[in-house]
mmCIF file of C-alpha atoms in Angstrom:
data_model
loop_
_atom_site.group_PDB
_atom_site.id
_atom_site.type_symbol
_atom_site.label_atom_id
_atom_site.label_comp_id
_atom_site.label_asym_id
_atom_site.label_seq_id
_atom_site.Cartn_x
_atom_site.Cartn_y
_atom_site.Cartn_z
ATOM 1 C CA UNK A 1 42.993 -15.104 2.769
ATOM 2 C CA UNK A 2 39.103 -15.386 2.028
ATOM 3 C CA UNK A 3 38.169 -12.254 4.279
ATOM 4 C CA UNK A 4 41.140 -10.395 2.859
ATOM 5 C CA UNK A 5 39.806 -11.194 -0.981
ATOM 6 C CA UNK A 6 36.702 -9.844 0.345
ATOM 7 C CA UNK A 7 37.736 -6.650 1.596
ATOM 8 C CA UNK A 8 39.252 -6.203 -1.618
ATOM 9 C CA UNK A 9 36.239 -6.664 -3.976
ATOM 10 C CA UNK A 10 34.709 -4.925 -1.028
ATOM 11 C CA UNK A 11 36.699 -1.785 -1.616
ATOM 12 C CA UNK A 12 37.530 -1.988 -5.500
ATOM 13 C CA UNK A 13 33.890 -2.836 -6.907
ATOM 14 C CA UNK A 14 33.030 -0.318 -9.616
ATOM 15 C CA UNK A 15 28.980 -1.385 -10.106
ATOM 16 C CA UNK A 16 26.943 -0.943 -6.823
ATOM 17 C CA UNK A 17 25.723 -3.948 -5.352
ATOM 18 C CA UNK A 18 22.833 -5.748 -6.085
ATOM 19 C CA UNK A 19 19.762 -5.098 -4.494
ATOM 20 C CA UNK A 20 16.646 -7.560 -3.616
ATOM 21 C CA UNK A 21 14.206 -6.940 -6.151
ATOM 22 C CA UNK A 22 16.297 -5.045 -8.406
ATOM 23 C CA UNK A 23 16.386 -1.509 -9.160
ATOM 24 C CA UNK A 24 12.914 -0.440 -10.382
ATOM 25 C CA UNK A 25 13.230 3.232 -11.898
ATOM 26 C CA UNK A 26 15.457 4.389 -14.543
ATOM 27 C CA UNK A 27 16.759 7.865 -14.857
ATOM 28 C CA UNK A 28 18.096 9.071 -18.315
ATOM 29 C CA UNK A 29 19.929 11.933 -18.439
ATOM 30 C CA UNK A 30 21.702 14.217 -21.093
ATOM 31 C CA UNK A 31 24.734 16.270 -20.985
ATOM 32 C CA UNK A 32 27.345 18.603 -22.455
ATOM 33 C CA UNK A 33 30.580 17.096 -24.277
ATOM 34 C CA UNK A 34 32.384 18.962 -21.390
ATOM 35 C CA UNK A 35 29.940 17.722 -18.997
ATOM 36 C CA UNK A 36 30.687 14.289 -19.651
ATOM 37 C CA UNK A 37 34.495 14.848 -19.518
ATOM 38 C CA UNK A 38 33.990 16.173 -16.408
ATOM 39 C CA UNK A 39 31.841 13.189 -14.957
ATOM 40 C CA UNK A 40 34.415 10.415 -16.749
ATOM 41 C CA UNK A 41 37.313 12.175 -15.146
ATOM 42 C CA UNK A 42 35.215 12.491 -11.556
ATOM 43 C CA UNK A 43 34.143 8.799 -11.968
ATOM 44 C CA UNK A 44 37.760 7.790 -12.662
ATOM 45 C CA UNK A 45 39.334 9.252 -9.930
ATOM 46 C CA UNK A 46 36.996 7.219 -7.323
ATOM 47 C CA UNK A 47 37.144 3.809 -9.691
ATOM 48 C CA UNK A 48 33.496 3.679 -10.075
ATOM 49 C CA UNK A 49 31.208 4.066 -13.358
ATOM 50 C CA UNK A 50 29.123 7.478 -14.245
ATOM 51 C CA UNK A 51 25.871 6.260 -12.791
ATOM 52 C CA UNK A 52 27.609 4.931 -9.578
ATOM 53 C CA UNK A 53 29.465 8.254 -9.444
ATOM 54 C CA UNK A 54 25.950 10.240 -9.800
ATOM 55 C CA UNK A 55 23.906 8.129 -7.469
ATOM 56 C CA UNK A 56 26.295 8.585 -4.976
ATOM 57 C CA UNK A 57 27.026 12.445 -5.837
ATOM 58 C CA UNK A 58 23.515 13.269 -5.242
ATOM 59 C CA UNK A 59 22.381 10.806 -2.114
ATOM 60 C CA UNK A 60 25.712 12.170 -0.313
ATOM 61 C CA UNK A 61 23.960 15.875 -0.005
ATOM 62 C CA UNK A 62 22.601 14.340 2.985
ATOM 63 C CA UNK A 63 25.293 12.642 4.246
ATOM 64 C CA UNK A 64 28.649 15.112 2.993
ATOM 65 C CA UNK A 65 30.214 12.293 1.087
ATOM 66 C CA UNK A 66 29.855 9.171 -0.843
ATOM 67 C CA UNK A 67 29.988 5.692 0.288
ATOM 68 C CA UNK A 68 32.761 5.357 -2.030
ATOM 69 C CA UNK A 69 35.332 8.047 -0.294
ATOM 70 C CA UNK A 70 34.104 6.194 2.799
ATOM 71 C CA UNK A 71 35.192 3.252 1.417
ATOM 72 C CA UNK A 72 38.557 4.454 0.503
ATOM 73 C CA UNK A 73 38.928 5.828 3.553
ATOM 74 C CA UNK A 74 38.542 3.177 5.511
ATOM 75 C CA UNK A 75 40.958 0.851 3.032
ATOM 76 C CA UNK A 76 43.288 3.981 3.574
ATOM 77 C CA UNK A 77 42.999 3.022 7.749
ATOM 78 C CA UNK A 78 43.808 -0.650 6.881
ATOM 79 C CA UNK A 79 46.427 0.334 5.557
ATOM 80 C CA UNK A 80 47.918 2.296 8.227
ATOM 81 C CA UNK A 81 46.889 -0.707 10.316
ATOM 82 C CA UNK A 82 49.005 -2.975 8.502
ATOM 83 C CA UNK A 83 51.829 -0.325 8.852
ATOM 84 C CA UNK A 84 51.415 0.475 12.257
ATOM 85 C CA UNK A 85 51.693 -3.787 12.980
ATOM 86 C CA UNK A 86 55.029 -3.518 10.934
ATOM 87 C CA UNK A 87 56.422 -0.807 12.715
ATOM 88 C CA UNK A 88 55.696 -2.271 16.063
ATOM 89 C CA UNK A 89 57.044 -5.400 15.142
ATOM 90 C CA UNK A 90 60.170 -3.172 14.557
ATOM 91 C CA UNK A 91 60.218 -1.400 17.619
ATOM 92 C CA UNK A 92 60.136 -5.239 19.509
ATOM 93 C CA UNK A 93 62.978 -6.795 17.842
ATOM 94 C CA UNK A 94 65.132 -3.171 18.715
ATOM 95 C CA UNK A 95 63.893 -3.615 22.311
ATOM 96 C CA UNK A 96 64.836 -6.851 21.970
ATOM 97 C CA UNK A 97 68.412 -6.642 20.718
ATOM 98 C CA UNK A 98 69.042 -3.326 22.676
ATOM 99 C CA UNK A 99 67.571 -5.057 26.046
ATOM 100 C CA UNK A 100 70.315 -7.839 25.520
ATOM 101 C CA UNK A 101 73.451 -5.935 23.972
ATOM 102 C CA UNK A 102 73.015 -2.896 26.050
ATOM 103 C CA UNK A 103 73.415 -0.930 23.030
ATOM 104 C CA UNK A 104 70.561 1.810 21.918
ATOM 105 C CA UNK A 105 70.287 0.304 17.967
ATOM 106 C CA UNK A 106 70.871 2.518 14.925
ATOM 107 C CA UNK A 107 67.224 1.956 13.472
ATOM 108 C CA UNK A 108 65.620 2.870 16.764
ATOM 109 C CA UNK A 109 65.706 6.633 14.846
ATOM 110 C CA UNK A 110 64.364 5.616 11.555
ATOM 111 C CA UNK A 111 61.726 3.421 13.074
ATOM 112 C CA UNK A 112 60.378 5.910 15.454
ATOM 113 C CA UNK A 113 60.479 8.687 12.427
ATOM 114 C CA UNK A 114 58.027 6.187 10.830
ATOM 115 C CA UNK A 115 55.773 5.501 13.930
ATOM 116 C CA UNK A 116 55.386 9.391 13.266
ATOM 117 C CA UNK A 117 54.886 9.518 10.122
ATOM 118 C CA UNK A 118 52.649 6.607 9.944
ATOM 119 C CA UNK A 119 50.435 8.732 13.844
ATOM 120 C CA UNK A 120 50.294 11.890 11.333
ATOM 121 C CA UNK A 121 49.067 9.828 8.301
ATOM 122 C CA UNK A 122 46.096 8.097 10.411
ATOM 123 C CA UNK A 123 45.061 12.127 12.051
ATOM 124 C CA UNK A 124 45.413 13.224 8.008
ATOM 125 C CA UNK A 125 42.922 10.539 7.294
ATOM 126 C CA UNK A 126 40.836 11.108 10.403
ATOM 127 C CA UNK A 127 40.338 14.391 9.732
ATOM 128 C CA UNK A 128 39.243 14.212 6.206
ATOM 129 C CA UNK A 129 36.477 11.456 7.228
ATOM 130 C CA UNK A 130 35.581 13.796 10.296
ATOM 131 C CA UNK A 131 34.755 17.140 7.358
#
């Protein structure tokens, strides 16, 4: 339960963390009314505030995204992980039942539509950390 709380507040902090010796420079800077619609709706949308957004936004030239989206995308592969366990489980307990009834089970279909689903999901995700 611990390391799953921490994965959590890993993946939903807004602030960045800490650093040893604190941040020494301060950067102030001024924009538009639509400008700053623009940056509260950008900053929304990844769950982190404006100057997390903008720190990130402009160290990610170098690197083509932000930690956040990394972030996400990784939480997105738990996810499938967790899904992907599920499913499997599935797929054992129809093995199961059809190895001792003979019988080919009616959710062998459904559970095999979502063990493709959940294959096309993870290259979906794969591909957008791989651009």
């Amino acid at each position: 339960m611990a390391d799953s709380e921490s994965r959590r507040a890993l993946f939903s902090r807004r602030r960045r963390a800490n650093v040893e010796g604190g941040r020494q420079h301060f950067h102030k800077v001024r924009v538009s009314p639509e400008e700053e619609g623009t940056l509260k709706r950008l900053a929304l949308e990844q769950n982190v505030t404006i100057p997390r957004f903008l720190v990130e936004a402009a160290l990610s030239v170098e690197q083509g995204e932000t930690p956040t989206e990394r972030k996400q995308a990784i939480a997105e592969l738990f996810k499938l992980h967790r899904l992907l366990a599920a499913i499997s489980n599935n797929v054992n307990q129809i093995a199961r039942a059809t190895n001792a009834t003979g019988e080919v089970q009616d959710e062998m279909r459904a559970t095999l539509d979502a063990a493709r689903r959940t294959a096309a999901r993870i290259d979906t995700t794969i591909d957008e950390m791989s651009r």
